[in-house]
Amino acid sequence: MSARHKLAGAALVFAAGVLLAACSDTLPQSSLNPAGERAEQVDSLFRLVFWIAVGVFVLVEGALVYALIRFRQRRADDPNPVQVHGNTRLEIIWTIIPALLLLGIAIPTIRTTFDLSEHPTGEGVVAVIVTASQWWWEVEYPDLGVVTANEIHVPVGSPVTVELHSKDVIHSFWVPRLAGKQDVVPGRTISLDFVAAAPGVFPGQCAEYCGLSHANMRFIVVAEEPEDFDQWVADQRAPAVAAPPGTENAEGEELFRSVGCVACHTVAGLEGAQGILGPDLTHFGGRTTFAGSTFEINVANLTRWLRNPLAMKPGSRMPSYNLTDDQIEALIAYLMSLE
Ligand code: CUA
């Protein structure tokens, strides 16, 4: 084997490995591992179409490979194989079979599509309004009086309807393990629903290219037992607790106002903090992630963020304020106290 062939072989094995790695059903984002009824419906439709496609692929490619081998020219003086022009019976067969296959795919597809567009209503349905903007998600529970960002808490076993809006461009809401993908189009109200069958944290992301930080537009769905969800709602409804005077938190609270954070962010209960351009931070310390759910909330990440947001999230509207290390420390202490 020449060095060139070995290299090509190694490249092929590597590429196949990378491709096949995407087929794992244990990855957090894998839609092959549904965690609720809606995702299961999408999954079973996918599997049906997939196996039909595999059958077609094997048959067609098998016939092609067979013809290549059976009718190849072995010697220079081999005659051409018999040439055939038209075969009515064959042509009827290979028209009817694909038509039946398409029908077999169309019926369950249309049924699932219509079924998914029917949203549950009435008692026990948790209504959530999700508003997408470059590059984060606002999450509002209109019936519960809760507003948060990038983290959607839901009770296990209850149907959740998500009403989707966009403030700027087309985004796409996608939690692979819970529901199908849904484009979010400015000027239109589009809904989707799902049920989480068991507690867990389900990663989601924007699935429509929407600009510089499209890849940093993620979110999580936190499915929890109904009593935990009720507790979360109660915590979220409470206004932020004012920082005790004389503490580092109070210094941070003052900076939050004086530096200008309040122009874009709301902290319910803090006078003057009613900005709506950025995420509501009333219970920021109770979340696990920030900046479009891209970074874990911890002192190191928040320090980097407040020093230079654009270095972490290109295109972010969050400005850099040239804060001193002490100011950053105080702001972080305050933000993390907002539980
Ligand atoms: Cu929003 Cu991609």
mmCIF file of C-alpha atoms and ligand atoms in Angstrom:
data_model
loop_
_atom_site.group_PDB
_atom_site.id
_atom_site.type_symbol
_atom_site.label_atom_id
_atom_site.label_comp_id
_atom_site.label_asym_id
_atom_site.label_seq_id
_atom_site.Cartn_x
_atom_site.Cartn_y
_atom_site.Cartn_z
ATOM 1 C CA MET A 1 0.000 0.000 0.000
ATOM 2 C CA SER A 2 1.441 3.374 -0.931
ATOM 3 C CA ALA A 3 1.812 6.179 1.620
ATOM 4 C CA ARG A 4 -0.864 8.101 -0.277
ATOM 5 C CA HIS A 5 -3.351 5.239 -0.003
ATOM 6 C CA LYS A 6 -2.620 4.857 3.708
ATOM 7 C CA LEU A 7 -3.207 8.560 4.249
ATOM 8 C CA ALA A 8 -6.468 8.471 2.285
ATOM 9 C CA GLY A 9 -7.562 5.411 4.289
ATOM 10 C CA ALA A 10 -6.784 7.105 7.591
ATOM 11 C CA ALA A 11 -8.652 10.257 6.509
ATOM 12 C CA LEU A 12 -11.683 8.135 5.569
ATOM 13 C CA VAL A 13 -11.704 6.310 8.917
ATOM 14 C CA PHE A 14 -11.372 9.639 10.738
ATOM 15 C CA ALA A 15 -14.205 11.264 8.759
ATOM 16 C CA ALA A 16 -16.449 8.223 9.301
ATOM 17 C CA GLY A 17 -15.696 8.360 13.032
ATOM 18 C CA VAL A 18 -16.617 12.028 13.236
ATOM 19 C CA LEU A 19 -19.849 11.432 11.291
ATOM 20 C CA LEU A 20 -20.868 8.363 13.286
ATOM 21 C CA ALA A 21 -20.196 10.149 16.583
ATOM 22 C CA ALA A 22 -23.268 12.260 15.785
ATOM 23 C CA CYS A 23 -25.435 9.111 15.835
ATOM 24 C CA SER A 24 -25.113 8.474 19.562
ATOM 25 C CA ASP A 25 -28.452 8.519 21.377
ATOM 26 C CA THR A 26 -26.897 9.365 24.726
ATOM 27 C CA LEU A 27 -25.795 12.892 23.780
ATOM 28 C CA PRO A 28 -27.720 15.599 25.676
ATOM 29 C CA GLN A 29 -29.016 17.127 22.452
ATOM 30 C CA SER A 30 -29.848 13.898 20.642
ATOM 31 C CA SER A 31 -33.361 13.803 19.237
ATOM 32 C CA LEU A 32 -32.920 9.998 19.044
ATOM 33 C CA ASN A 33 -33.486 9.940 22.786
ATOM 34 C CA PRO A 34 -36.949 11.477 23.289
ATOM 35 C CA ALA A 35 -37.963 12.476 26.831
ATOM 36 C CA GLY A 36 -41.633 13.265 26.258
ATOM 37 C CA GLU A 37 -44.679 12.498 24.149
ATOM 38 C CA ARG A 38 -44.206 15.163 21.448
ATOM 39 C CA ALA A 39 -40.576 14.219 20.879
ATOM 40 C CA GLU A 40 -41.602 10.552 20.689
ATOM 41 C CA GLN A 41 -44.100 11.324 17.919
ATOM 42 C CA VAL A 42 -41.403 13.106 15.912
ATOM 43 C CA ASP A 43 -38.946 10.310 16.657
ATOM 44 C CA SER A 44 -41.212 7.485 15.490
ATOM 45 C CA LEU A 45 -41.968 9.332 12.254
ATOM 46 C CA PHE A 46 -38.251 9.862 11.714
ATOM 47 C CA ARG A 47 -37.512 6.170 12.297
ATOM 48 C CA LEU A 48 -40.221 5.046 9.867
ATOM 49 C CA VAL A 49 -38.909 7.306 7.085
ATOM 50 C CA PHE A 50 -35.311 6.386 7.922
ATOM 51 C CA TRP A 51 -35.851 2.621 7.562
ATOM 52 C CA ILE A 52 -37.823 3.036 4.327
ATOM 53 C CA ALA A 53 -34.945 5.163 3.002
ATOM 54 C CA VAL A 54 -32.429 2.508 4.102
ATOM 55 C CA GLY A 55 -34.431 -0.137 2.198
ATOM 56 C CA VAL A 56 -34.523 2.004 -0.954
ATOM 57 C CA PHE A 57 -30.812 2.784 -0.653
ATOM 58 C CA VAL A 58 -29.808 -0.881 -0.303
ATOM 59 C CA LEU A 59 -32.031 -1.996 -3.207
ATOM 60 C CA VAL A 60 -30.991 0.750 -5.634
ATOM 61 C CA GLU A 61 -27.291 0.715 -4.774
ATOM 62 C CA GLY A 62 -27.340 -3.101 -4.731
ATOM 63 C CA ALA A 63 -28.785 -3.194 -8.253
ATOM 64 C CA LEU A 64 -26.209 -0.633 -9.380
ATOM 65 C CA VAL A 65 -23.257 -2.552 -7.918
ATOM 66 C CA TYR A 66 -24.611 -5.807 -9.328
ATOM 67 C CA ALA A 67 -24.842 -4.267 -12.828
ATOM 68 C CA LEU A 68 -21.336 -2.806 -12.519
ATOM 69 C CA ILE A 69 -19.833 -6.187 -11.671
ATOM 70 C CA ARG A 70 -22.006 -8.448 -13.843
ATOM 71 C CA PHE A 71 -21.692 -6.409 -17.045
ATOM 72 C CA ARG A 72 -18.168 -5.036 -16.680
ATOM 73 C CA GLN A 73 -15.731 -5.430 -19.548
ATOM 74 C CA ARG A 74 -13.342 -8.222 -18.557
ATOM 75 C CA ARG A 75 -11.224 -8.421 -21.681
ATOM 76 C CA ALA A 76 -10.563 -5.906 -24.416
ATOM 77 C CA ASP A 77 -12.484 -7.969 -26.980
ATOM 78 C CA ASP A 78 -15.593 -8.556 -24.792
ATOM 79 C CA PRO A 79 -18.742 -7.616 -26.734
ATOM 80 C CA ASN A 80 -21.105 -4.971 -25.344
ATOM 81 C CA PRO A 81 -23.956 -6.453 -23.270
ATOM 82 C CA VAL A 82 -27.359 -6.752 -24.960
ATOM 83 C CA GLN A 83 -28.923 -3.275 -25.219
ATOM 84 C CA VAL A 84 -32.548 -3.028 -24.047
ATOM 85 C CA HIS A 85 -34.918 -0.231 -25.070
ATOM 86 C CA GLY A 86 -38.041 -0.054 -22.916
ATOM 87 C CA ASN A 87 -39.601 -2.707 -20.679
ATOM 88 C CA THR A 88 -43.243 -1.950 -19.900
ATOM 89 C CA ARG A 89 -43.604 -4.398 -17.028
ATOM 90 C CA LEU A 90 -40.441 -3.160 -15.250
ATOM 91 C CA GLU A 91 -41.395 0.461 -15.754
ATOM 92 C CA ILE A 92 -44.858 -0.095 -14.275
ATOM 93 C CA ILE A 93 -43.328 -1.874 -11.272
ATOM 94 C CA TRP A 94 -40.778 0.854 -10.566
ATOM 95 C CA THR A 95 -43.471 3.519 -10.824
ATOM 96 C CA ILE A 96 -45.953 1.756 -8.550
ATOM 97 C CA ILE A 97 -43.479 0.813 -5.798
ATOM 98 C CA PRO A 98 -42.199 4.386 -5.207
ATOM 99 C CA ALA A 99 -45.784 5.706 -5.345
ATOM 100 C CA LEU A 100 -46.788 3.237 -2.616
ATOM 101 C CA LEU A 101 -43.710 4.127 -0.570
ATOM 102 C CA LEU A 102 -44.490 7.851 -0.843
ATOM 103 C CA LEU A 103 -48.061 7.154 0.255
ATOM 104 C CA GLY A 104 -46.738 5.093 3.173
ATOM 105 C CA ILE A 105 -44.618 8.092 4.224
ATOM 106 C CA ALA A 106 -47.230 10.770 3.468
ATOM 107 C CA ILE A 107 -50.075 9.339 5.571
ATOM 108 C CA PRO A 108 -48.207 9.171 8.913
ATOM 109 C CA THR A 109 -46.395 12.458 8.131
ATOM 110 C CA ILE A 110 -49.600 14.391 7.538
ATOM 111 C CA ARG A 111 -51.248 12.762 10.553
ATOM 112 C CA THR A 112 -48.300 13.697 12.820
ATOM 113 C CA THR A 113 -48.099 17.237 11.405
ATOM 114 C CA PHE A 114 -51.766 17.903 12.143
ATOM 115 C CA ASP A 115 -51.514 16.243 15.530
ATOM 116 C CA LEU A 116 -48.518 18.391 16.529
ATOM 117 C CA SER A 117 -50.327 21.575 15.483
ATOM 118 C CA GLU A 118 -53.147 20.864 17.978
ATOM 119 C CA HIS A 119 -52.158 22.466 21.257
ATOM 120 C CA PRO A 120 -53.587 21.423 24.623
ATOM 121 C CA THR A 121 -55.778 23.945 26.444
ATOM 122 C CA GLY A 122 -57.540 24.255 29.791
ATOM 123 C CA GLU A 123 -56.698 23.335 33.376
ATOM 124 C CA GLY A 124 -53.219 22.100 34.088
ATOM 125 C CA VAL A 125 -51.620 23.552 30.960
ATOM 126 C CA VAL A 126 -48.554 25.676 31.701
ATOM 127 C CA ALA A 127 -48.465 28.657 29.333
ATOM 128 C CA VAL A 128 -45.061 30.131 28.514
ATOM 129 C CA ILE A 129 -44.297 33.045 26.210
ATOM 130 C CA VAL A 130 -40.788 32.886 24.804
ATOM 131 C CA THR A 131 -39.424 35.939 23.020
ATOM 132 C CA ALA A 132 -36.304 35.488 20.954
ATOM 133 C CA SER A 133 -33.886 38.305 20.260
ATOM 134 C CA GLN A 134 -30.267 38.485 19.214
ATOM 135 C CA TRP A 135 -29.023 36.382 21.111
ATOM 136 C CA TRP A 136 -31.036 35.269 24.087
ATOM 137 C CA TRP A 137 -34.515 34.111 25.081
ATOM 138 C CA GLU A 138 -36.937 35.929 27.352
ATOM 139 C CA VAL A 139 -39.206 33.531 29.216
ATOM 140 C CA GLU A 140 -42.536 34.754 30.575
ATOM 141 C CA TYR A 141 -45.278 32.856 32.402
ATOM 142 C CA PRO A 142 -48.305 35.122 31.810
ATOM 143 C CA ASP A 143 -50.594 33.230 34.222
ATOM 144 C CA LEU A 144 -47.994 33.032 36.975
ATOM 145 C CA GLY A 145 -46.505 36.530 36.783
ATOM 146 C CA VAL A 146 -42.949 35.292 36.266
ATOM 147 C CA VAL A 147 -40.337 36.698 33.881
ATOM 148 C CA THR A 148 -36.900 35.178 33.479
ATOM 149 C CA ALA A 149 -34.378 34.404 30.739
ATOM 150 C CA ASN A 150 -32.822 31.419 28.990
ATOM 151 C CA GLU A 151 -34.024 28.873 31.573
ATOM 152 C CA ILE A 152 -37.518 27.425 31.232
ATOM 153 C CA HIS A 153 -38.752 25.594 34.313
ATOM 154 C CA VAL A 154 -41.651 23.180 33.778
ATOM 155 C CA PRO A 155 -43.458 20.677 35.977
ATOM 156 C CA VAL A 156 -43.045 17.028 35.005
ATOM 157 C CA GLY A 157 -46.114 15.477 33.371
ATOM 158 C CA SER A 158 -47.951 18.749 32.610
ATOM 159 C CA PRO A 159 -48.478 19.905 29.054
ATOM 160 C CA VAL A 160 -46.541 23.102 28.345
ATOM 161 C CA THR A 161 -47.529 25.440 25.522
ATOM 162 C CA VAL A 162 -44.833 27.771 24.294
ATOM 163 C CA GLU A 163 -45.944 30.873 22.411
ATOM 164 C CA LEU A 164 -43.024 32.087 20.333
ATOM 165 C CA HIS A 165 -42.227 35.651 19.312
ATOM 166 C CA SER A 166 -39.183 37.306 17.783
ATOM 167 C CA LYS A 167 -38.025 40.862 18.380
ATOM 168 C CA ASP A 168 -35.723 41.045 15.371
ATOM 169 C CA VAL A 169 -34.854 38.271 12.899
ATOM 170 C CA ILE A 170 -35.917 34.663 12.316
ATOM 171 C CA HIS A 171 -34.761 32.340 15.088
ATOM 172 C CA SER A 172 -35.685 28.723 15.718
ATOM 173 C CA PHE A 173 -36.686 27.194 19.040
ATOM 174 C CA TRP A 174 -35.377 23.665 19.480
ATOM 175 C CA VAL A 175 -35.204 21.344 22.483
ATOM 176 C CA PRO A 176 -34.383 18.090 20.678
ATOM 177 C CA ARG A 177 -35.345 15.723 23.487
ATOM 178 C CA LEU A 178 -38.734 17.348 24.145
ATOM 179 C CA ALA A 179 -40.184 18.674 20.884
ATOM 180 C CA GLY A 180 -39.615 19.340 17.227
ATOM 181 C CA LYS A 181 -37.938 22.438 15.857
ATOM 182 C CA GLN A 182 -40.047 25.562 15.406
ATOM 183 C CA ASP A 183 -39.051 28.689 13.497
ATOM 184 C CA VAL A 184 -39.693 31.958 15.328
ATOM 185 C CA VAL A 185 -40.700 34.595 12.784
ATOM 186 C CA PRO A 186 -40.936 38.338 13.548
ATOM 187 C CA GLY A 187 -44.501 39.631 13.372
ATOM 188 C CA ARG A 188 -46.014 36.182 13.781
ATOM 189 C CA THR A 189 -47.172 34.223 16.805
ATOM 190 C CA ILE A 190 -46.307 30.564 16.528
ATOM 191 C CA SER A 191 -46.881 27.929 19.196
ATOM 192 C CA LEU A 192 -45.450 24.598 20.132
ATOM 193 C CA ASP A 193 -46.140 22.282 23.024
ATOM 194 C CA PHE A 194 -44.405 19.507 24.897
ATOM 195 C CA VAL A 195 -44.582 17.371 28.018
ATOM 196 C CA ALA A 196 -41.489 16.338 29.955
ATOM 197 C CA ALA A 197 -41.955 12.746 31.140
ATOM 198 C CA ALA A 198 -39.291 12.813 33.851
ATOM 199 C CA PRO A 199 -37.221 15.378 35.759
ATOM 200 C CA GLY A 200 -34.062 16.543 34.060
ATOM 201 C CA VAL A 201 -32.251 19.400 32.381
ATOM 202 C CA PHE A 202 -32.784 19.470 28.630
ATOM 203 C CA PRO A 203 -30.498 21.649 26.512
ATOM 204 C CA GLY A 204 -32.020 23.675 23.706
ATOM 205 C CA GLN A 205 -30.679 26.112 21.183
ATOM 206 C CA CYS A 206 -31.517 28.457 18.370
ATOM 207 C CA ALA A 207 -31.526 26.365 15.213
ATOM 208 C CA GLU A 208 -31.762 29.091 12.576
ATOM 209 C CA TYR A 209 -28.708 31.131 11.673
ATOM 210 C CA CYS A 210 -29.500 34.567 13.110
ATOM 211 C CA GLY A 211 -26.232 36.484 13.110
ATOM 212 C CA LEU A 212 -22.871 36.670 14.794
ATOM 213 C CA SER A 213 -23.717 34.912 18.078
ATOM 214 C CA HIS A 214 -26.226 32.403 16.734
ATOM 215 C CA ALA A 215 -24.104 29.644 18.250
ATOM 216 C CA ASN A 216 -24.332 31.407 21.640
ATOM 217 C CA MET A 217 -28.117 31.472 21.669
ATOM 218 C CA ARG A 218 -28.905 28.524 23.857
ATOM 219 C CA PHE A 219 -31.350 27.762 26.628
ATOM 220 C CA ILE A 220 -32.256 24.960 28.971
ATOM 221 C CA VAL A 221 -35.539 23.379 30.001
ATOM 222 C CA VAL A 222 -35.528 22.345 33.655
ATOM 223 C CA ALA A 223 -38.223 19.712 34.247
ATOM 224 C CA GLU A 224 -38.941 19.227 37.933
ATOM 225 C CA GLU A 225 -41.506 17.611 40.235
ATOM 226 C CA PRO A 226 -44.693 19.747 40.531
ATOM 227 C CA GLU A 227 -43.940 20.780 44.134
ATOM 228 C CA ASP A 228 -40.424 21.907 43.153
ATOM 229 C CA PHE A 229 -41.889 23.845 40.254
ATOM 230 C CA ASP A 230 -44.422 25.540 42.561
ATOM 231 C CA GLN A 231 -41.589 26.495 44.911
ATOM 232 C CA TRP A 232 -39.601 27.897 42.000
ATOM 233 C CA VAL A 233 -42.617 29.968 40.890
ATOM 234 C CA ALA A 234 -43.085 31.319 44.419
ATOM 235 C CA ASP A 235 -39.384 32.294 44.587
ATOM 236 C CA GLN A 236 -39.520 33.954 41.164
ATOM 237 C CA ARG A 237 -42.600 36.004 42.027
ATOM 238 C CA ALA A 238 -40.969 37.581 45.044
ATOM 239 C CA PRO A 239 -39.192 40.890 44.388
ATOM 240 C CA ALA A 240 -35.439 41.028 44.851
ATOM 241 C CA VAL A 241 -34.301 41.443 48.444
ATOM 242 C CA ALA A 242 -32.533 44.780 48.973
ATOM 243 C CA ALA A 243 -28.841 44.470 49.828
ATOM 244 C CA PRO A 244 -28.117 45.141 53.529
ATOM 245 C CA PRO A 245 -26.542 48.630 53.876
ATOM 246 C CA GLY A 246 -22.779 48.806 54.324
ATOM 247 C CA THR A 247 -22.084 45.445 52.664
ATOM 248 C CA GLU A 248 -20.278 44.667 49.407
ATOM 249 C CA ASN A 249 -23.686 43.699 47.974
ATOM 250 C CA ALA A 250 -24.998 47.197 48.730
ATOM 251 C CA GLU A 251 -21.972 48.660 46.965
ATOM 252 C CA GLY A 252 -22.777 46.398 43.979
ATOM 253 C CA GLU A 253 -26.424 47.443 44.070
ATOM 254 C CA GLU A 254 -25.398 51.106 43.981
ATOM 255 C CA LEU A 255 -23.025 50.436 41.058
ATOM 256 C CA PHE A 256 -25.782 48.522 39.270
ATOM 257 C CA ARG A 257 -27.740 51.782 39.323
ATOM 258 C CA SER A 258 -24.950 54.305 38.775
ATOM 259 C CA VAL A 259 -22.979 52.482 36.075
ATOM 260 C CA GLY A 260 -26.096 52.195 33.948
ATOM 261 C CA CYS A 261 -27.026 48.482 34.143
ATOM 262 C CA VAL A 262 -30.582 49.589 35.011
ATOM 263 C CA ALA A 263 -31.045 51.108 31.559
ATOM 264 C CA CYS A 264 -31.287 47.611 30.060
ATOM 265 C CA HIS A 265 -32.051 45.275 32.956
ATOM 266 C CA THR A 266 -34.980 44.900 35.311
ATOM 267 C CA VAL A 267 -34.540 43.957 38.947
ATOM 268 C CA ALA A 268 -38.046 43.881 40.419
ATOM 269 C CA GLY A 269 -38.019 45.686 43.746
ATOM 270 C CA LEU A 270 -34.965 47.824 42.927
ATOM 271 C CA GLU A 271 -36.000 51.395 42.239
ATOM 272 C CA GLY A 272 -35.189 52.594 38.739
ATOM 273 C CA ALA A 273 -34.221 49.129 37.464
ATOM 274 C CA GLN A 274 -36.836 48.577 34.784
ATOM 275 C CA GLY A 275 -34.816 48.218 31.584
ATOM 276 C CA ILE A 276 -36.218 45.751 29.090
ATOM 277 C CA LEU A 277 -33.473 45.515 26.452
ATOM 278 C CA GLY A 278 -31.553 42.832 28.303
ATOM 279 C CA PRO A 279 -32.584 39.876 30.438
ATOM 280 C CA ASP A 280 -34.567 40.400 33.649
ATOM 281 C CA LEU A 281 -32.051 39.892 36.469
ATOM 282 C CA THR A 282 -34.448 39.858 39.455
ATOM 283 C CA HIS A 283 -33.446 36.288 40.347
ATOM 284 C CA PHE A 284 -30.196 36.050 38.399
ATOM 285 C CA GLY A 285 -28.387 34.260 41.236
ATOM 286 C CA GLY A 286 -30.996 31.500 41.127
ATOM 287 C CA ARG A 287 -30.131 30.624 37.537
ATOM 288 C CA THR A 288 -27.282 28.367 36.481
ATOM 289 C CA THR A 289 -26.223 30.005 33.219
ATOM 290 C CA PHE A 290 -26.037 33.415 31.547
ATOM 291 C CA ALA A 291 -25.487 35.142 28.193
ATOM 292 C CA GLY A 292 -27.884 32.975 26.186
ATOM 293 C CA SER A 293 -27.251 30.043 28.545
ATOM 294 C CA THR A 294 -23.764 29.797 27.078
ATOM 295 C CA PHE A 295 -21.737 30.220 30.283
ATOM 296 C CA GLU A 296 -22.097 28.788 33.744
ATOM 297 C CA ILE A 297 -22.757 31.379 36.431
ATOM 298 C CA ASN A 298 -19.611 31.595 38.544
ATOM 299 C CA VAL A 299 -17.244 34.323 39.672
ATOM 300 C CA ALA A 300 -14.582 33.563 37.051
ATOM 301 C CA ASN A 301 -17.026 33.676 34.123
ATOM 302 C CA LEU A 302 -18.833 36.766 35.390
ATOM 303 C CA THR A 303 -15.519 38.569 35.907
ATOM 304 C CA ARG A 304 -14.507 37.865 32.312
ATOM 305 C CA TRP A 305 -17.977 38.917 31.176
ATOM 306 C CA LEU A 306 -18.052 42.256 32.991
ATOM 307 C CA ARG A 307 -14.510 43.019 31.850
ATOM 308 C CA ASN A 308 -15.219 42.426 28.168
ATOM 309 C CA PRO A 309 -18.561 40.911 27.132
ATOM 310 C CA LEU A 310 -17.751 41.017 23.423
ATOM 311 C CA ALA A 311 -14.723 38.771 23.898
ATOM 312 C CA MET A 312 -17.050 36.085 25.256
ATOM 313 C CA LYS A 313 -20.054 36.685 23.063
ATOM 314 C CA PRO A 314 -19.373 38.453 19.758
ATOM 315 C CA GLY A 315 -22.016 41.001 18.801
ATOM 316 C CA SER A 316 -23.598 41.114 22.255
ATOM 317 C CA ARG A 317 -25.408 44.363 23.068
ATOM 318 C CA MET A 318 -23.891 44.259 26.547
ATOM 319 C CA PRO A 319 -21.336 47.099 26.624
ATOM 320 C CA SER A 320 -17.997 47.108 28.380
ATOM 321 C CA TYR A 321 -17.867 49.787 31.094
ATOM 322 C CA ASN A 322 -14.130 49.784 31.935
ATOM 323 C CA LEU A 323 -14.912 48.757 35.497
ATOM 324 C CA THR A 324 -12.190 48.360 38.081
ATOM 325 C CA ASP A 325 -11.543 44.951 39.645
ATOM 326 C CA ASP A 326 -13.180 46.123 42.897
ATOM 327 C CA GLN A 327 -16.261 47.345 41.085
ATOM 328 C CA ILE A 328 -16.545 44.048 39.192
ATOM 329 C CA GLU A 329 -16.230 42.116 42.433
ATOM 330 C CA ALA A 330 -18.971 44.170 44.097
ATOM 331 C CA LEU A 331 -21.302 43.850 41.099
ATOM 332 C CA ILE A 332 -20.830 40.086 41.006
ATOM 333 C CA ALA A 333 -21.495 39.810 44.730
ATOM 334 C CA TYR A 334 -24.721 41.740 44.244
ATOM 335 C CA LEU A 335 -25.834 39.788 41.159
ATOM 336 C CA MET A 336 -25.180 36.431 42.787
ATOM 337 C CA SER A 337 -27.150 37.507 45.861
ATOM 338 C CA LEU A 338 -30.254 37.914 43.669
ATOM 339 C CA GLU A 339 -31.533 34.404 44.243
HETATM 340 CU CU1 CUA B 1 -31.243 32.937 17.076
HETATM 341 CU CU2 CUA B 1 -29.852 31.567 15.735
#
